[in-house]
Coordinates of C-alpha atoms and ligand atoms in Angstrom, one line a residue:
X174 CA -138.8 9.7 -12.8
X175 CA -136.6 8.4 -10.0
X176 CA -136.2 12.0 -8.7
X177 CA -136.9 15.6 -9.8
X178 CA -133.2 16.4 -9.7
X179 CA -130.1 14.2 -9.8
X180 CA -127.0 15.9 -8.5
X181 CA -123.6 14.3 -9.5
X182 CA -121.0 14.7 -6.8
X183 CA -121.3 15.0 -3.0
X184 CA -118.6 17.6 -2.6
X185 CA -119.4 20.9 -0.9
X186 CA -121.3 22.2 -4.0
X187 CA -123.5 19.1 -4.5
X188 CA -124.3 18.8 -0.8
X189 CA -125.2 22.5 -0.5
X190 CA -127.4 22.2 -3.6
X191 CA -129.1 19.1 -2.2
X192 CA -129.9 20.9 1.1
X193 CA -131.3 23.9 -0.8
X194 CA -133.5 21.7 -3.0
X195 CA -134.8 19.8 0.0
X196 CA -135.5 23.0 1.9
X197 CA -137.8 23.9 -1.0
X198 CA -139.4 20.5 -1.0
X199 CA -137.8 19.0 -4.1
X200 CA -136.8 15.3 -4.2
X201 CA -133.2 14.9 -5.1
X202 CA -130.8 12.0 -5.5
X203 CA -127.1 12.8 -5.0
X204 CA -124.6 10.3 -6.6
X205 CA -120.9 10.1 -5.6
X206 CA -118.4 7.7 -6.9
X207 CA -116.6 7.5 -3.6
X208 CA -117.6 4.8 -1.1
X209 CA -116.9 7.2 1.7
X210 CA -115.5 10.6 2.2
X211 CA -111.7 10.8 2.0
X212 CA -111.3 13.0 5.0
X213 CA -108.8 15.1 3.0
X214 CA -109.2 18.9 3.2
X215 CA -108.0 21.0 0.3
X216 CA -109.8 24.1 1.7
X217 CA -109.3 25.5 5.2
X218 CA -112.1 27.7 6.2
X219 CA -114.4 29.9 4.2
X220 CA -115.1 33.5 3.3
X221 CA -117.2 36.2 5.0
X222 CA -120.0 35.6 2.4
X223 CA -120.1 31.9 3.1
X224 CA -120.2 32.6 6.8
X225 CA -123.3 34.8 6.1
X226 CA -124.8 32.1 3.8
X227 CA -124.4 29.4 6.5
X228 CA -125.8 31.8 9.1
X229 CA -128.9 32.5 7.0
X230 CA -129.5 28.7 6.9
X231 CA -128.8 28.3 10.6
X232 CA -125.8 26.1 9.9
X233 CA -122.9 27.9 11.7
X234 CA -123.5 26.4 15.1
X235 CA -123.0 22.9 13.6
X236 CA -119.4 23.7 13.0
X237 CA -118.7 24.5 16.7
X238 CA -116.0 27.0 17.7
X239 CA -114.0 28.2 14.8
X240 CA -111.1 30.5 14.4
X241 CA -112.1 33.6 12.5
X242 CA -110.1 36.6 11.4
X243 CA -110.1 39.7 9.2
X244 CA -106.5 39.1 8.2
X245 CA -106.5 38.3 4.5
X246 CA -104.3 38.8 1.5
X247 CA -104.4 39.4 -2.2
X248 CA -101.7 37.6 -4.1
X249 CA -99.7 37.4 -0.8
X250 CA -100.0 41.1 -0.1
X251 CA -101.8 41.6 3.3
X252 CA -105.3 43.1 3.2
X253 CA -107.4 44.0 6.2
X254 CA -110.8 42.3 5.5
X255 CA -112.2 44.3 8.4
X256 CA -113.1 47.0 5.9
X257 CA -116.0 44.8 4.7
X258 CA -119.4 45.6 6.1
X259 CA -120.4 42.3 7.7
X260 CA -121.1 41.0 11.2
X261 CA -118.9 38.0 10.3
X262 CA -115.2 37.5 9.7
X263 CA -113.8 34.8 7.5
X264 CA -113.4 31.3 9.1
X265 CA -109.8 30.2 8.9
X266 CA -109.5 26.9 10.7
X267 CA -112.4 24.7 9.4
X268 CA -111.0 21.8 7.4
X269 CA -113.0 21.3 4.2
X270 CA -113.9 17.8 5.3
X271 CA -115.6 19.2 8.4
X272 CA -117.7 21.6 6.2
X273 CA -118.6 18.6 3.9
X274 CA -119.6 16.4 6.9
X275 CA -121.8 19.2 8.2
X276 CA -123.4 19.8 4.9
X277 CA -124.0 16.1 4.4
X278 CA -125.7 15.7 7.8
X279 CA -127.9 18.7 7.0
X280 CA -128.9 17.5 3.6
X281 CA -129.6 14.0 4.9
X282 CA -131.7 15.4 7.8
X283 CA -133.7 17.3 5.2
X284 CA -134.3 14.1 3.3
X285 CA -131.7 14.2 0.5
X286 CA -131.1 10.7 -0.9
X287 CA -127.3 10.5 -1.0
X288 CA -126.0 7.4 -2.7
X289 CA -122.3 6.6 -2.5
X290 CA -120.2 4.2 -4.5
X291 CA -122.2 5.4 -7.6
X292 CA -120.2 6.5 -10.5
X293 CA -122.1 8.5 -13.2
X294 CA -120.6 7.2 -16.4
X295 CA -122.9 8.5 -19.1
X296 CA -126.0 10.6 -19.7
X297 CA -128.7 11.0 -22.2
X298 CA -130.8 14.1 -22.7
X299 CA -134.2 13.0 -23.9
X300 CA -135.5 16.6 -24.2
X301 CA -138.3 16.2 -21.6
X302 CA -136.1 14.3 -19.1
X303 CA -132.5 13.2 -18.4
X304 CA -131.3 9.7 -18.0
X305 CA -128.0 8.8 -16.4
X306 CA -126.0 5.6 -16.5
X307 CA -124.5 4.7 -13.1
X308 CA -121.9 2.1 -12.2
X309 CA -122.6 0.7 -8.7
X310 CA -120.5 -1.0 -6.1
X311 CA -120.2 -4.4 -7.8
X312 CA -119.5 -2.8 -11.2
X313 CA -123.2 -3.3 -12.2
X314 CA -124.7 -0.6 -14.4
X315 CA -128.1 0.9 -13.7
X316 CA -130.1 3.8 -15.1
X317 CA -131.9 6.7 -13.3
X318 CA -134.2 9.3 -14.8
X319 CA -134.9 12.9 -13.6
X320 CA -136.2 16.2 -14.8
X321 CA -132.8 17.9 -14.3
X322 CA -129.2 16.9 -13.8
X323 CA -126.7 19.1 -12.0
X324 CA -123.0 18.3 -12.5
X325 CA -121.2 19.1 -9.2
X326 CA -118.7 16.5 -9.9
X327 CA -115.5 18.5 -9.7
X328 CA -112.8 19.8 -12.0
X329 CA -112.7 16.7 -14.2
X330 CA -116.5 16.6 -14.4
X331 CA -118.0 13.7 -16.3
X332 CA -121.3 15.5 -16.7
X333 CA -119.5 18.5 -18.3
X334 CA -117.8 16.4 -20.8
X335 CA -120.7 14.0 -21.5
X336 CA -123.2 16.9 -22.0
X337 CA -120.8 18.7 -24.4
X338 CA -120.1 21.9 -22.4
X339 CA -117.1 23.9 -23.7
X340 CA -114.4 24.5 -21.0
X341 CA -111.9 26.9 -22.5
X342 CA -109.0 28.5 -20.6
X343 CA -105.4 28.0 -20.0
X344 CA -103.5 24.8 -19.1
X345 CA -101.4 24.6 -15.9
X346 CA -98.0 26.2 -16.2
X347 CA -96.6 24.8 -13.0
X348 CA -97.0 22.2 -10.3
X349 CA -97.3 23.0 -6.6
X350 CA -97.4 20.9 -3.5
X351 CA -99.5 20.6 -0.3
X352 CA -98.6 18.5 2.7
X353 CA -100.0 18.1 6.2
X354 CA -97.1 17.3 8.5
X355 CA -96.4 16.6 12.1
X356 CA -93.3 16.7 14.3
X357 CA -91.8 20.0 13.1
X358 CA -91.8 23.4 14.6
X359 CA -92.5 25.8 11.8
X360 CA -93.3 29.4 12.3
X361 CA -96.7 30.1 10.7
X362 CA -96.5 31.8 7.2
X363 CA -100.2 32.2 6.6
X364 CA -99.7 34.8 3.9
X365 CA -97.4 33.5 1.3
X366 CA -93.7 34.3 1.8
X367 CA -91.9 34.9 -1.4
X368 CA -88.3 33.9 -1.9
X369 CA -86.1 34.1 -4.9
X370 CA -86.9 30.4 -5.6
X371 CA -90.6 30.5 -5.0
X372 CA -93.4 30.9 -2.4
X373 CA -94.2 28.9 0.7
X374 CA -97.0 29.0 3.2
X375 CA -97.4 27.1 6.5
X376 CA -100.0 27.2 9.3
X377 CA -101.7 25.0 12.0
X378 CA -104.4 22.6 10.8
X379 CA -106.8 22.2 13.7
X380 CA -105.4 21.6 17.2
X381 CA -103.8 18.2 16.6
X382 CA -100.3 19.4 16.1
X383 CA -100.6 19.1 12.3
X384 CA -99.1 21.8 10.1
X385 CA -100.3 22.5 6.5
X386 CA -97.5 23.5 4.2
X387 CA -97.8 24.8 0.6
X388 CA -94.8 24.9 -1.7
X389 CA -94.7 26.7 -5.0
X390 CA -91.2 26.5 -6.5
X391 CA -90.5 28.5 -9.7
X392 CA -89.8 26.3 -12.7
X393 CA -91.6 23.2 -11.5
X394 CA -93.4 22.0 -14.7
X395 CA -96.9 20.7 -14.6
X396 CA -97.2 17.0 -14.6
X397 CA -100.2 14.7 -15.0
X398 CA -99.8 12.3 -12.1
X399 CA -101.7 9.2 -11.3
X400 CA -100.2 9.1 -7.8
X401 CA -99.5 11.9 -5.3
X402 CA -95.9 13.2 -5.1
X403 CA -93.7 11.7 -2.4
X404 CA -93.2 13.6 0.8
X405 CA -89.4 13.6 0.0
X406 CA -90.1 15.7 -3.2
X407 CA -92.1 18.2 -1.2
X408 CA -89.5 18.5 1.6
X409 CA -86.7 18.9 -0.9
X410 CA -88.6 21.8 -2.7
X411 CA -89.2 23.4 0.7
X412 CA -85.5 23.2 1.6
X413 CA -84.4 24.6 -1.8
X414 CA -86.7 27.6 -1.3
X415 CA -86.3 28.3 2.5
X416 CA -83.1 26.5 3.4
X417 CA -85.0 24.6 6.1
X418 CA -84.9 20.8 6.3
X419 CA -88.3 19.3 7.2
X420 CA -87.6 15.9 5.7
X421 CA -87.8 14.2 9.1
X422 CA -91.5 15.3 9.6
X423 CA -94.3 12.7 9.7
X424 CA -96.7 13.3 6.8
X425 CA -100.5 12.7 6.9
X426 CA -101.4 13.8 3.4
X427 CA -99.4 15.0 0.4
X428 CA -100.9 16.3 -2.8
X429 CA -100.1 18.3 -5.9
X430 CA -102.1 20.9 -7.6
X431 CA -101.7 23.4 -10.5
X432 CA -102.8 26.7 -11.9
X433 CA -105.0 25.6 -14.8
X434 CA -107.7 28.2 -15.3
X435 CA -110.9 27.2 -17.1
X436 CA -114.5 28.4 -17.2
X437 CA -117.4 26.7 -18.8
X438 CA -118.9 29.0 -21.5
X439 CA -122.4 28.0 -20.4
X440 CA -123.7 26.9 -17.0
X441 CA -126.8 25.4 -18.5
X442 CA -127.5 23.2 -21.6
X443 CA -131.1 22.3 -21.6
X444 CA -131.8 20.1 -18.6
X445 CA -128.1 19.8 -17.5
X446 CA -126.5 22.4 -15.3
X447 CA -123.0 22.8 -13.9
X448 CA -121.9 24.2 -10.5
X449 CA -118.7 24.5 -8.5
X450 CA -115.4 23.1 -9.8
X451 CA -117.3 21.4 -12.7
X452 CA -117.9 24.9 -14.0
X453 CA -114.7 26.6 -13.0
X454 CA -111.2 25.7 -12.1
X455 CA -108.4 28.0 -11.1
X456 CA -105.3 28.5 -8.9
X457 CA -106.4 28.1 -5.3
X458 CA -105.5 31.7 -4.4
X459 CA -107.3 33.4 -1.5
X460 CA -109.5 30.3 -0.8
X461 CA -112.3 30.9 -3.2
X462 CA -113.1 27.6 -5.1
X463 CA -115.3 25.9 -2.5
X464 CA -116.9 29.2 -1.5
X465 CA -117.9 30.0 -5.1
X466 CA -119.3 26.4 -5.5
X467 CA -121.4 26.8 -2.4
X468 CA -122.7 30.1 -3.6
X469 CA -123.4 28.7 -7.1
X470 CA -125.5 26.1 -5.3
X471 CA -127.4 28.7 -3.2
X472 CA -128.1 30.8 -6.4
X473 CA -129.3 27.7 -8.3
X474 CA -131.2 25.8 -5.6
X475 CA -134.3 27.9 -5.2
X476 CA -134.5 28.7 -8.9
X477 CA -134.4 25.0 -9.9
X478 CA -136.8 24.2 -7.2
X479 CA -139.3 26.8 -8.4
X480 CA -139.1 25.5 -12.0
X481 CA -139.4 21.9 -10.9
X482 CA -142.4 22.7 -8.6
X483 CA -144.0 24.7 -11.4
X484 CA -144.2 28.0 -9.5
X485 CA -141.9 29.9 -11.8
X486 CA -141.3 29.7 -15.6
X487 CA -138.3 27.9 -16.9
X488 CA -136.7 31.2 -17.9
X489 CA -135.8 31.7 -14.3
X490 CA -133.2 29.0 -14.7
X491 CA -131.4 31.1 -17.3
X492 CA -130.7 33.8 -14.7
X493 CA -128.4 31.2 -13.0
X494 CA -126.0 31.4 -15.9
X495 CA -126.7 35.2 -16.3
X496 CA -125.7 35.8 -12.6
X497 CA -123.1 33.2 -11.8
X498 CA -121.1 33.1 -15.1
X499 CA -119.9 36.7 -14.5
X500 CA -118.9 35.7 -11.0
X501 CA -116.8 32.9 -12.5
X502 CA -115.2 35.4 -14.9
X503 CA -114.1 37.6 -12.1
X504 CA -112.8 34.5 -10.2
X505 CA -110.7 33.6 -13.2
X506 CA -109.4 37.2 -13.4
X507 CA -108.6 37.6 -9.8
X508 CA -106.9 34.2 -9.2
X509 CA -104.7 34.8 -12.3
X510 CA -103.8 38.2 -11.0
X511 CA -103.0 36.7 -7.6
X512 CA -100.9 34.0 -9.3
X513 CA -98.9 36.6 -11.1
X514 CA -98.2 38.4 -7.8
X515 CA -97.1 35.4 -5.7
X516 CA -95.8 32.9 -8.2
X517 CA -93.5 35.0 -10.2
X518 CA -90.0 36.3 -9.3
X519 CA -88.2 39.5 -8.7
X520 CA -89.3 41.0 -12.0
X521 CA -92.8 41.6 -10.5
X522 CA -91.4 43.2 -7.3
X523 CA -92.0 46.8 -8.4
X524 CA -95.7 46.0 -9.1
X525 CA -96.0 44.3 -5.7
X526 CA -94.5 47.5 -4.1
X527 CA -97.0 49.7 -5.9
X528 CA -99.9 47.5 -4.9
X529 CA -98.7 47.5 -1.3
X530 CA -98.9 51.3 -1.3
X531 CA -102.4 51.3 -2.9
X532 CA -103.7 48.8 -0.4
X533 CA -103.3 51.4 2.3
X534 CA -106.2 53.2 0.8
X535 CA -109.4 51.8 2.4
X536 CA -111.3 51.9 -0.9
X537 CA -108.7 49.7 -2.6
X538 CA -108.7 47.2 0.3
X539 CA -112.5 47.2 0.2
X540 CA -112.5 46.5 -3.5
X541 CA -110.0 43.6 -3.3
X542 CA -111.6 42.1 -0.1
X543 CA -115.0 42.4 -1.7
X544 CA -113.8 40.6 -4.8
X545 CA -112.2 37.7 -2.9
X546 CA -114.9 37.3 -0.3
X547 CA -117.9 37.5 -2.7
X548 CA -119.4 40.5 -0.9
X549 CA -119.1 42.7 -4.1
X550 CA -121.5 40.5 -6.0
X551 CA -124.4 42.6 -7.4
X552 CA -126.9 40.8 -9.6
X553 CA -128.9 42.7 -12.2
X554 CA -132.4 42.8 -10.6
X555 CA -133.7 45.7 -12.5
X556 CA -133.2 49.5 -12.6
X557 CA -133.3 51.8 -9.6
X558 CA -131.3 54.0 -7.3
X559 CA -131.5 52.0 -4.0
X560 CA -127.9 51.2 -3.1
X561 CA -128.7 47.6 -2.1
X562 CA -130.4 46.5 -5.3
X563 CA -128.8 43.2 -6.4
X564 CA -126.4 43.1 -3.5
X565 CA -126.7 40.7 -0.6
X566 CA -129.0 41.9 2.2
X567 CA -126.9 43.0 5.1
X568 CA -127.7 41.6 8.5
X569 CA -130.5 43.8 10.0
X570 CA -131.7 43.4 13.6
X571 CA -135.5 43.6 13.7
X572 CA -138.3 43.7 16.3
X573 CA -141.5 42.2 14.9
X574 CA -144.5 40.6 16.6
X575 CA -143.1 41.7 19.9
X576 CA -140.0 39.5 19.5
X577 CA -136.5 40.1 18.3
X578 CA -135.4 38.6 15.0
X579 CA -133.1 39.5 12.1
X580 CA -133.0 39.5 8.4
X581 CA -130.6 36.7 8.6
X582 CA -132.8 34.5 10.8
X583 CA -135.8 35.1 8.6
X584 CA -134.0 33.4 5.7
X585 CA -133.6 30.1 7.5
X586 CA -136.5 28.4 5.6
X587 CA -135.0 29.4 2.3
X588 CA -138.0 31.3 1.2
X589 CA -138.3 34.8 -0.3
X590 CA -139.0 37.6 2.2
X591 CA -140.8 40.9 1.9
X592 CA -139.7 43.0 4.8
X593 CA -142.2 45.7 5.5
X594 CA -140.3 48.2 7.7
X595 CA -143.1 50.8 7.9
X596 CA -146.2 48.7 8.7
X597 CA -147.6 49.4 5.3
X598 CA -150.9 47.4 4.8
X599 CA -151.1 48.5 1.1
X600 CA -147.7 47.0 0.3
X601 CA -148.6 43.7 2.1
X602 CA -151.8 43.6 0.2
X603 CA -150.0 44.0 -3.1
X604 CA -147.7 41.1 -2.2
X605 CA -150.5 38.8 -0.9
X606 CA -150.7 36.8 -4.1
X607 CA -147.2 35.5 -3.5
X608 CA -147.5 34.5 0.1
X609 CA -147.1 30.8 -0.9
X610 CA -143.5 31.7 -1.9
X611 CA -142.6 34.8 0.0
X612 CA -142.9 35.5 3.7
X613 CA -144.5 38.9 4.4
X614 CA -142.9 40.3 7.5
X615 CA -143.7 43.5 9.2
X616 CA -141.0 44.6 11.6
X617 CA -139.1 47.5 13.0
X618 CA -135.5 47.9 12.2
X619 CA -133.2 48.1 15.3
X620 CA -129.9 49.9 15.6
X621 CA -129.5 50.9 11.9
X622 CA -126.4 53.1 11.8
X623 CA -126.9 56.6 10.2
X624 CA -125.6 56.5 6.7
X625 CA -126.4 52.8 6.2
X626 CA -128.3 52.1 3.0
X627 CA -131.0 50.6 5.2
X628 CA -131.5 53.9 7.2
X629 CA -134.2 55.3 4.9
X630 CA -135.5 52.1 3.5
X631 CA -139.3 51.4 3.9
X632 CA -139.4 47.9 2.4
X633 CA -137.0 45.2 1.0
X634 CA -137.8 42.1 -1.1
X635 CA -135.1 39.5 -0.4
X636 CA -134.6 36.4 -2.6
X637 CA -134.0 33.0 -0.9
X638 CA -130.3 33.4 -1.6
X639 CA -130.2 36.6 0.4
X640 CA -129.9 39.0 -2.5
X641 CA -132.1 42.2 -2.6
X642 CA -134.5 42.0 -5.5
X643 CA -136.4 45.2 -4.9
X644 CA -136.3 48.0 -2.3
X645 CA -138.3 51.1 -1.6
X646 CA -137.8 53.8 -2.1
X647 CA -135.6 53.5 -5.2
X648 CA -136.6 50.5 -7.3
X649 CA -138.0 51.6 -10.7
X650 CA -139.8 48.3 -11.1
X651 CA -143.0 48.1 -9.0
X652 CA -143.3 45.4 -6.4
X653 CA -145.7 43.1 -8.3
X654 CA -143.3 43.2 -11.3
X655 CA -140.4 42.2 -9.1
X656 CA -142.3 39.5 -7.3
X657 CA -143.5 38.0 -10.6
X658 CA -139.9 38.1 -12.0
X659 CA -138.4 36.1 -9.2
X660 CA -141.3 34.1 -7.8
X661 CA -143.6 33.5 -10.7
X662 CA -147.2 34.6 -11.2
X663 CA -149.4 35.8 -8.4
X664 CA -151.9 33.2 -7.1
X665 CA -154.6 35.8 -6.7
X666 CA -154.3 36.9 -10.3
X667 CA -154.4 33.3 -11.5
X668 CA -157.6 32.3 -9.6
Ligands
LIG47 C1 -104.4 23.1 -2.5 C2 -105.9 23.6 -2.6 C3 -106.3 24.4 -1.6 C4 -107.6 24.9 -1.6 N1 -108.1 25.7 -0.6 C5 -109.3 26.2 -0.7 C6 -109.8 27.1 0.3 O1 -109.1 27.4 1.3 N2 -111.0 27.6 0.2 C7 -111.8 27.3 -0.9 O2 -112.9 27.8 -1.0 N3 -111.4 26.4 -1.8 C8 -110.2 25.9 -1.8 N4 -109.8 25.0 -2.7 C9 -110.7 24.6 -3.8 C10 -111.8 23.6 -3.3 O3 -111.1 22.5 -2.7 C11 -112.7 23.2 -4.4 O4 -113.0 24.4 -5.1 C12 -113.9 22.5 -3.9 O5 -113.6 21.2 -3.4 C13 -114.9 22.3 -5.1 O6 -116.0 21.6 -4.6 P1 -117.0 20.8 -5.6 O7 -118.0 20.2 -4.7 O8 -117.4 21.7 -6.7 O9 -116.1 19.7 -6.2 P2 -115.3 18.5 -5.5 O10 -114.9 18.9 -4.1 O11 -114.2 18.1 -6.4 O12 -116.3 17.4 -5.3 C14 -116.7 16.6 -6.5 C15 -117.4 15.3 -6.0 O13 -117.9 14.7 -7.2 C16 -117.5 13.3 -7.1 N5 -117.5 12.8 -8.5 C17 -116.6 13.1 -9.4 N6 -116.9 12.5 -10.6 C18 -118.0 11.7 -10.3 C19 -118.8 10.9 -11.1 N7 -118.6 10.7 -12.4 N8 -119.9 10.3 -10.6 C20 -120.2 10.5 -9.2 N9 -119.5 11.3 -8.4 C21 -118.4 11.9 -9.0 C22 -116.2 13.2 -6.4 O14 -116.0 12.0 -5.8 C23 -116.4 14.4 -5.4 O15 -116.9 13.9 -4.1 C24 -108.5 24.5 -2.7 C25 -108.0 23.6 -3.7 C26 -106.7 23.2 -3.6 C27 -106.2 22.3 -4.7

């Protein structure tokens, strides 16, 4: 074997996955067909949940100062994301290329073997291992073998096609434009403004005087382009919709995108897995694609590592599809709904008006914000009545070992964590057989607000991805059963 895992694609999904695998001590080769990063940024910023995920791995400080805000939208209708229960707000000003640079540095520091100018062109599943055919810088072909292959190679994924995954959905119905321009004074339209001719957005991109514009003109048919559109096309569409002439602006980057919506029916076929855009494509509404890819990677990384390292049975890998495919289904649903709201014409106005009224109800805002930010995600971790079961562990300040820490900080190493909040020696004893995989931490909670689901909690088992796998009181499974399900057999029972 050349590596335990080969990851195809060094986009945000592949890089996050490489970092997660290395954190768990798994050797990984990442292949990317590009000689170097393009520096282009489709995404700008990330959601509250990705802020939390980066925080739990200690990555936020690497991105420096960033503009954050609770101002969000659903299909162009303003939603206050401050209704979410998180210590973080969404990041709004971090170009995707900065996020990728940060993730690449982190993954390399952890020892990921990232090989550029390597195009994966074919794969062979030999049952007990995977072999990939890779075209190198001089056009030469070579072969690499690994136990598992993960396709993080974007919407047109070679891995997905070569491994025979189905990718059903709907084709693009229209083409939209994106341009980063300089030398025009445009008022920010961060939430889409709808006009009779279509929808536009504009906003500052960093602090270099660059403005990002998005133009969605009704009736623009989808096109399969081999080259990006000209800036003149984009400026003409902008003018037809808004009446404003921006044709004199300098342009740094122009691109076209569509609203094709497709979801792989399986996220795993034997030794091949898919994550990120390789598994799901959709209209970029509400900035969710990169976030979902990063969170796919965080769900998959520790599971794949456990299976590769032999500490958990292979069945753990099936929970990756079981947990993330429903997330993909909701992503398809909500981006389609958002597209209907902001890409259609006056016939939808009554529906927009009704929704605008509904959004005034906090419960409705929380539902929509939770869906778009990823904070609503609840995995099936077994029966019980504890309100946090399956949800992500909220940030909890702790005092343990006479020092302050937090549930977020304790996840930095990417290990499982049993938080014993009542100094319960019996509980710790029951978990001792998993101490090679799970940190047993006795600590006192600090500043838990009354009414919080953590207020009466005596212990919580948190998976490496930050989701609550068991909590007391309230879980119907007993602790050893939960530990075995997520972390494999106890070492004490084995010996
Ligand atoms: C206009 C627009 C705006 C967007 N805004 C946002 C936003 O604000 N927030 C958000 O979360 N998302 C946004 N997205 C979506 C986001 O850009 C994608 O979801 C994200 O890039 C997916 O990451 P990925 O790593 O899965 O795939 P990609 O970023 O596509 O990376 C795939 C990588 O695989 C490599 N590759 C491909 N084929 C091969 C091969 N055969 N061999 C080797 N390497 C290969 C590619 O070179 C590339 O580096 C937006 C998208 C668009 C179009």
